[in-house]
Coordinates of N, CA and C in Angstrom, one line a residue:
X1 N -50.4 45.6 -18.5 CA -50.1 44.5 -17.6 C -51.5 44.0 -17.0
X2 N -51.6 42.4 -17.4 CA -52.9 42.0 -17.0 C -52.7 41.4 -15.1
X3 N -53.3 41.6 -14.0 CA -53.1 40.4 -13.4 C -53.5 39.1 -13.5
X4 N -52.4 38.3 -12.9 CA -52.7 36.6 -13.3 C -52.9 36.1 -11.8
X5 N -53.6 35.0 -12.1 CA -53.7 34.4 -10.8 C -52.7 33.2 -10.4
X6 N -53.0 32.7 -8.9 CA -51.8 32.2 -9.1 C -52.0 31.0 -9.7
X7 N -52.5 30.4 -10.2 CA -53.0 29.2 -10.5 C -52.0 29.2 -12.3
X8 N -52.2 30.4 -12.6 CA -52.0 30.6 -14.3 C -50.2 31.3 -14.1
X9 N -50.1 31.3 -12.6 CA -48.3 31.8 -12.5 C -47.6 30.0 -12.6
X10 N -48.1 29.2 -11.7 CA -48.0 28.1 -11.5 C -47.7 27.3 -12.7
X11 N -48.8 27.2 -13.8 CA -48.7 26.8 -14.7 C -47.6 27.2 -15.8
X12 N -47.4 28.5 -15.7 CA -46.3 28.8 -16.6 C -44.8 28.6 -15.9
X13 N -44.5 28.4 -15.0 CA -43.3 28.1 -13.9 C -42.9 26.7 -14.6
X14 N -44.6 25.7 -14.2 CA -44.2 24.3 -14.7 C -43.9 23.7 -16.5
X15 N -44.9 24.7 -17.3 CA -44.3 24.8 -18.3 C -42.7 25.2 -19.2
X16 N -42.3 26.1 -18.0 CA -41.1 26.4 -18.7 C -39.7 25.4 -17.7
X17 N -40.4 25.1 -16.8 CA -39.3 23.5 -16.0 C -39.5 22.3 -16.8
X18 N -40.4 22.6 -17.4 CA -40.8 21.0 -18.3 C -40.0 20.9 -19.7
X19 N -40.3 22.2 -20.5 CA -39.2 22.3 -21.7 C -37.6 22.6 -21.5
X20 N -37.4 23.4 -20.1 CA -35.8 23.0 -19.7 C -35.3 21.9 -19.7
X21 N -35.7 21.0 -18.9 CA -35.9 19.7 -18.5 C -35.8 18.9 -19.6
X22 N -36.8 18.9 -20.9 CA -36.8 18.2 -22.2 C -35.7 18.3 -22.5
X23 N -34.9 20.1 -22.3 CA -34.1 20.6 -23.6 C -32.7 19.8 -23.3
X24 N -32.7 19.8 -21.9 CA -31.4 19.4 -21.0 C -31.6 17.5 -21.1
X25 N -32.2 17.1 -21.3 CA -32.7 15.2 -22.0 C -32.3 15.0 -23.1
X26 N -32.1 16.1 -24.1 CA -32.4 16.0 -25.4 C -30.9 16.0 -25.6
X27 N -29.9 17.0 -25.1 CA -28.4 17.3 -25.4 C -28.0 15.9 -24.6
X28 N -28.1 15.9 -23.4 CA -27.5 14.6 -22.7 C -27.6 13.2 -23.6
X29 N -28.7 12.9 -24.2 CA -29.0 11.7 -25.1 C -28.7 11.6 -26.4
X30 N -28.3 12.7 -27.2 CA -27.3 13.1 -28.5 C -26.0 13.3 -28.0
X31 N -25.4 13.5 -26.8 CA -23.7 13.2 -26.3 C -23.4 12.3 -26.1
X32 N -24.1 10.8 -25.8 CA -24.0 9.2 -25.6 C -23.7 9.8 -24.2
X33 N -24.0 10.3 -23.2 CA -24.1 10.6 -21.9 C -24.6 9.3 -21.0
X34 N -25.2 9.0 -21.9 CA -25.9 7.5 -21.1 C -25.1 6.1 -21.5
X35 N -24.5 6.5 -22.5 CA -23.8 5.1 -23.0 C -22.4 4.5 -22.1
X36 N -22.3 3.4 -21.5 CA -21.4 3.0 -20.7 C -19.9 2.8 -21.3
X37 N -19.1 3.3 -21.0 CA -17.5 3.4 -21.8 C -17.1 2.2 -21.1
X38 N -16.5 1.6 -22.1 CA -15.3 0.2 -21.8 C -13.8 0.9 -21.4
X39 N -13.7 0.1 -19.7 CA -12.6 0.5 -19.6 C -11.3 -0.4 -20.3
X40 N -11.5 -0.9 -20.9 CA -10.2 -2.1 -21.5 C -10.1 -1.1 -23.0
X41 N -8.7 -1.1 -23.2 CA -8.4 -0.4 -25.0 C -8.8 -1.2 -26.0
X42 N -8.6 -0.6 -26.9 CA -9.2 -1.0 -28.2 C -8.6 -2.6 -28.8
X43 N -7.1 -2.2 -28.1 CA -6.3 -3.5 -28.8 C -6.4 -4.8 -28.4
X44 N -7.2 -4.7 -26.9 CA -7.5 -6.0 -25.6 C -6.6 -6.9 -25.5
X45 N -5.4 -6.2 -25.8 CA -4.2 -7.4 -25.1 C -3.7 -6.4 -23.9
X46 N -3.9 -7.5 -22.9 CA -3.2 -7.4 -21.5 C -2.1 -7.5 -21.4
X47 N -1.2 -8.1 -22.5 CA 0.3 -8.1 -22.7 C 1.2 -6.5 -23.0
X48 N 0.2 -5.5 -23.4 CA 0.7 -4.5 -23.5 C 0.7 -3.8 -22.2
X49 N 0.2 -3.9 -21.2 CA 0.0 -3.1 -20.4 C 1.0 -4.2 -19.3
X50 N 1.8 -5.2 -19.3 CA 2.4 -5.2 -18.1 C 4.2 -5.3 -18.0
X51 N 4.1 -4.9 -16.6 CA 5.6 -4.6 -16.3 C 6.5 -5.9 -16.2
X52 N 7.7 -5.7 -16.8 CA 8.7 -6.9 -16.2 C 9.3 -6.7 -15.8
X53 N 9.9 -7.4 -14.3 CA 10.5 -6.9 -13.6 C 11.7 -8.1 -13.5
X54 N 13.2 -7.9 -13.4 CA 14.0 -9.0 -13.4 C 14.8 -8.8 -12.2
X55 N 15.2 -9.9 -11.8 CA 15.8 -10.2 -10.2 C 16.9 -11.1 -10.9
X56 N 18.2 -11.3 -10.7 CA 19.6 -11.9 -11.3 C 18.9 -12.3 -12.8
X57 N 18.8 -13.7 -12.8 CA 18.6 -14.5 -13.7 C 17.2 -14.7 -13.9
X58 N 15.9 -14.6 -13.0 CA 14.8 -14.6 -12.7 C 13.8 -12.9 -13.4
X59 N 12.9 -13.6 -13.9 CA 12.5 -12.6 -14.5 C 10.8 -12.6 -15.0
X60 N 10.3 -11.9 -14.7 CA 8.4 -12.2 -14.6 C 7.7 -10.7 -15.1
X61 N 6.3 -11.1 -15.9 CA 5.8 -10.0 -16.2 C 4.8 -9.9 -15.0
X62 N 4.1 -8.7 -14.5 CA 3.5 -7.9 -13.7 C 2.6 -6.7 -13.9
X63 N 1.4 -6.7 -13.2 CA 0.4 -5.8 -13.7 C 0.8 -4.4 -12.7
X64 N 1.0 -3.5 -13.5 CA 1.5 -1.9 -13.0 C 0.1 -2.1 -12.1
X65 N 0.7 -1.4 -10.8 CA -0.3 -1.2 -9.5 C -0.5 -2.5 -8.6
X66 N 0.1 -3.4 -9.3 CA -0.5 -4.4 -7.8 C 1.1 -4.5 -7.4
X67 N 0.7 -5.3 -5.8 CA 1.6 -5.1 -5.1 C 3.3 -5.6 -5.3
X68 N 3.9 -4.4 -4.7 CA 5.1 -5.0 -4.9 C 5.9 -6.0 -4.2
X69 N 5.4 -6.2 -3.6 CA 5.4 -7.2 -1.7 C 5.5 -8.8 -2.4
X70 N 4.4 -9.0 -3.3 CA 4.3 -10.4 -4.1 C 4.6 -10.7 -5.3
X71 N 5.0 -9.3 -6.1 CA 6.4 -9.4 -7.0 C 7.7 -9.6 -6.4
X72 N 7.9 -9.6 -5.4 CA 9.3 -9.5 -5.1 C 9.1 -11.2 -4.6
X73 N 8.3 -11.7 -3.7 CA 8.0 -13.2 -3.5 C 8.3 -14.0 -4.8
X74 N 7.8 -13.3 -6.0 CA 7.7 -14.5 -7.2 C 8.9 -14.4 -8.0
X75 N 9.5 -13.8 -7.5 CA 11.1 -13.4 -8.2 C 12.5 -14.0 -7.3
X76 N 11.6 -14.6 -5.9 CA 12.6 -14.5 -4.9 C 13.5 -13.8 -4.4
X77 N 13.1 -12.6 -4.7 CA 13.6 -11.2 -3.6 C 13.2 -11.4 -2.0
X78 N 13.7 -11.2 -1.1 CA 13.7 -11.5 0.3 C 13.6 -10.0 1.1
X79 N 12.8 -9.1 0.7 CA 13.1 -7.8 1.6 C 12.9 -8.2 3.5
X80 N 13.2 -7.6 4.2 CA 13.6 -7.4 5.9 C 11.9 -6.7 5.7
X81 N 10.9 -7.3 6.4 CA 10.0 -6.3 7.0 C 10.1 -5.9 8.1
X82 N 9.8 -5.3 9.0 CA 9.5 -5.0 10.6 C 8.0 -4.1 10.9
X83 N 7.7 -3.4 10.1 CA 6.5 -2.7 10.7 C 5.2 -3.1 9.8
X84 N 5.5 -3.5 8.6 CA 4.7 -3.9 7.3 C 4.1 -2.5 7.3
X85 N 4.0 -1.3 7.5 CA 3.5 -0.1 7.0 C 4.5 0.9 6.3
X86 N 5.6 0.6 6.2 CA 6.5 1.0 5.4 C 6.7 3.0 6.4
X87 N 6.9 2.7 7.7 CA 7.4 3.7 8.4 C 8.9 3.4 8.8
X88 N 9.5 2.0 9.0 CA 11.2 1.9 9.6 C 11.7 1.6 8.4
X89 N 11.8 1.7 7.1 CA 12.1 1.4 5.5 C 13.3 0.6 5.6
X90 N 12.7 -0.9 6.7 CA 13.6 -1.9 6.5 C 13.6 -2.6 5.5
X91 N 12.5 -2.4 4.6 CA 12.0 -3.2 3.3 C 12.6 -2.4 2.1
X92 N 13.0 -1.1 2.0 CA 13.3 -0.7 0.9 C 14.3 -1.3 0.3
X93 N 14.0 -1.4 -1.3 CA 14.5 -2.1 -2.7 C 14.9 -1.3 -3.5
X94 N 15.5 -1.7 -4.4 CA 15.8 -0.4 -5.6 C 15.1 -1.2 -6.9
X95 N 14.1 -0.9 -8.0 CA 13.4 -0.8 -8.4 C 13.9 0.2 -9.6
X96 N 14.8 -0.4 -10.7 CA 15.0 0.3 -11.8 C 16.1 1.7 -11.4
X97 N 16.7 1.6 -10.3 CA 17.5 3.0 -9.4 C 16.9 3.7 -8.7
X98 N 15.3 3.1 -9.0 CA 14.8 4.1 -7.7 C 14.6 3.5 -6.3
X99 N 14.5 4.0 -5.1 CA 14.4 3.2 -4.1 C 12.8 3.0 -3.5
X100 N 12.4 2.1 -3.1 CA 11.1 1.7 -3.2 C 10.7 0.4 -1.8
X101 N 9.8 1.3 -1.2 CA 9.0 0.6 0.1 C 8.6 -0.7 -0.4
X102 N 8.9 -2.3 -0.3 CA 8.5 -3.5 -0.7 C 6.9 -3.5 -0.5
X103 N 6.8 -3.4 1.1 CA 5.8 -3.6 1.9 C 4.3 -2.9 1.5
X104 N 4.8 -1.5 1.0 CA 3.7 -0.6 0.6 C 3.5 -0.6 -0.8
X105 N 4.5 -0.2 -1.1 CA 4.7 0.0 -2.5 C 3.9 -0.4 -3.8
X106 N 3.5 -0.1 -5.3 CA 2.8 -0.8 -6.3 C 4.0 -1.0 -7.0
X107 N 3.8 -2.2 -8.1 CA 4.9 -2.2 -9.2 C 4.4 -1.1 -10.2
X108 N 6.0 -0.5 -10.7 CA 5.9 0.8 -11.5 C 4.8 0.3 -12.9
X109 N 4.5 1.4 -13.4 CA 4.1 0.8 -14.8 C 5.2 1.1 -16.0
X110 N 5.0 0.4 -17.1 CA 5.7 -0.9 -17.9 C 6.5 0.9 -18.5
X111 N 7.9 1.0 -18.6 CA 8.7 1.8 -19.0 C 8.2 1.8 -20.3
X112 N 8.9 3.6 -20.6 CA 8.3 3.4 -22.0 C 9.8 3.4 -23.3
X113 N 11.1 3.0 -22.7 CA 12.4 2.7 -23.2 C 12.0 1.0 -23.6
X114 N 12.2 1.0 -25.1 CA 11.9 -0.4 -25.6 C 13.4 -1.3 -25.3
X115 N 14.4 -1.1 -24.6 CA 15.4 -1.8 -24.1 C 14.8 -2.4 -22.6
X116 N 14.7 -1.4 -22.0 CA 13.6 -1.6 -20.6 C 12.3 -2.5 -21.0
X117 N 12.2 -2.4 -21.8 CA 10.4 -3.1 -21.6 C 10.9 -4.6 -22.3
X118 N 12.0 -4.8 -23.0 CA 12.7 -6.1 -23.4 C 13.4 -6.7 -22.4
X119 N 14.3 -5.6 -21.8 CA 14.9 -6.5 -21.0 C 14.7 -6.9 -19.2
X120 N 13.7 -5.6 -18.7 CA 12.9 -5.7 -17.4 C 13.5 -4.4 -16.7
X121 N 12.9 -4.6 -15.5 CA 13.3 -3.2 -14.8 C 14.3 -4.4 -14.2
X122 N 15.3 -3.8 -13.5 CA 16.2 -5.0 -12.0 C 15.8 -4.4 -11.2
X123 N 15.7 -5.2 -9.7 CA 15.4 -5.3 -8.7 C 16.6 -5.6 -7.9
X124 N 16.9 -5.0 -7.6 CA 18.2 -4.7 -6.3 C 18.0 -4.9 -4.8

């Protein structure tokens, strides 16, 4: 065992952070780790991804997640607000059988029953 000084401990500390460092650059940049993913699918129709929702005779397609407050407006559905936070559920609707806060609520996303996605969810 030779002693080292610190000078020659130092050096070997920063040589071996420098080839970790390389090794861990090298794997990240052969995984496309840096390459920015598209969030839109392959097929880039927007038509696959939205919901229809039907009210009597009235009937409109809708992007899953935006509100259901102004689907129900463009359908002329009339829910009762009172608190607009969806705590006194004077706004609740039925929404395909389920029952659903107007006020708060998102529109579902697009069923995956191809009778449903032809003929719409109803709105009660």
């Amino acid at each position: 065992f030779t002693p080292r000084s610190q000078n020659q401990i130092s050096n070997m500390v920063y040589s071996r952070f420098a080839s970790v460092f390389l090794l861990l650059f090298v794997v990240i940049a052969t995984s496309n780790g840096f390459v920015a993913k598209s969030q839109r699918s392959s097929f880039g129709s927007t038509a696959l991804s939205m919901t229809k929702l039907t009210y009597g005779a009235k009937s409109g397609n809708f992007r899953p997640g935006s509100p259901l407050k102004a689907a129900c407006g463009k359908l002329g559905v009339k829910p009762k607000y009172s608190c607009k936070k969806g705590e006194c559920n004077s706004c609740v609707i039925s929404v395909g059988g389920s029952r659903m806060k107007a006020c708060v609520d998102k529109v579902p996303p697009e069923p995956r029953l191809k009778s449903l996605q032809e003929k719409g969810i109803p709105i009660r």
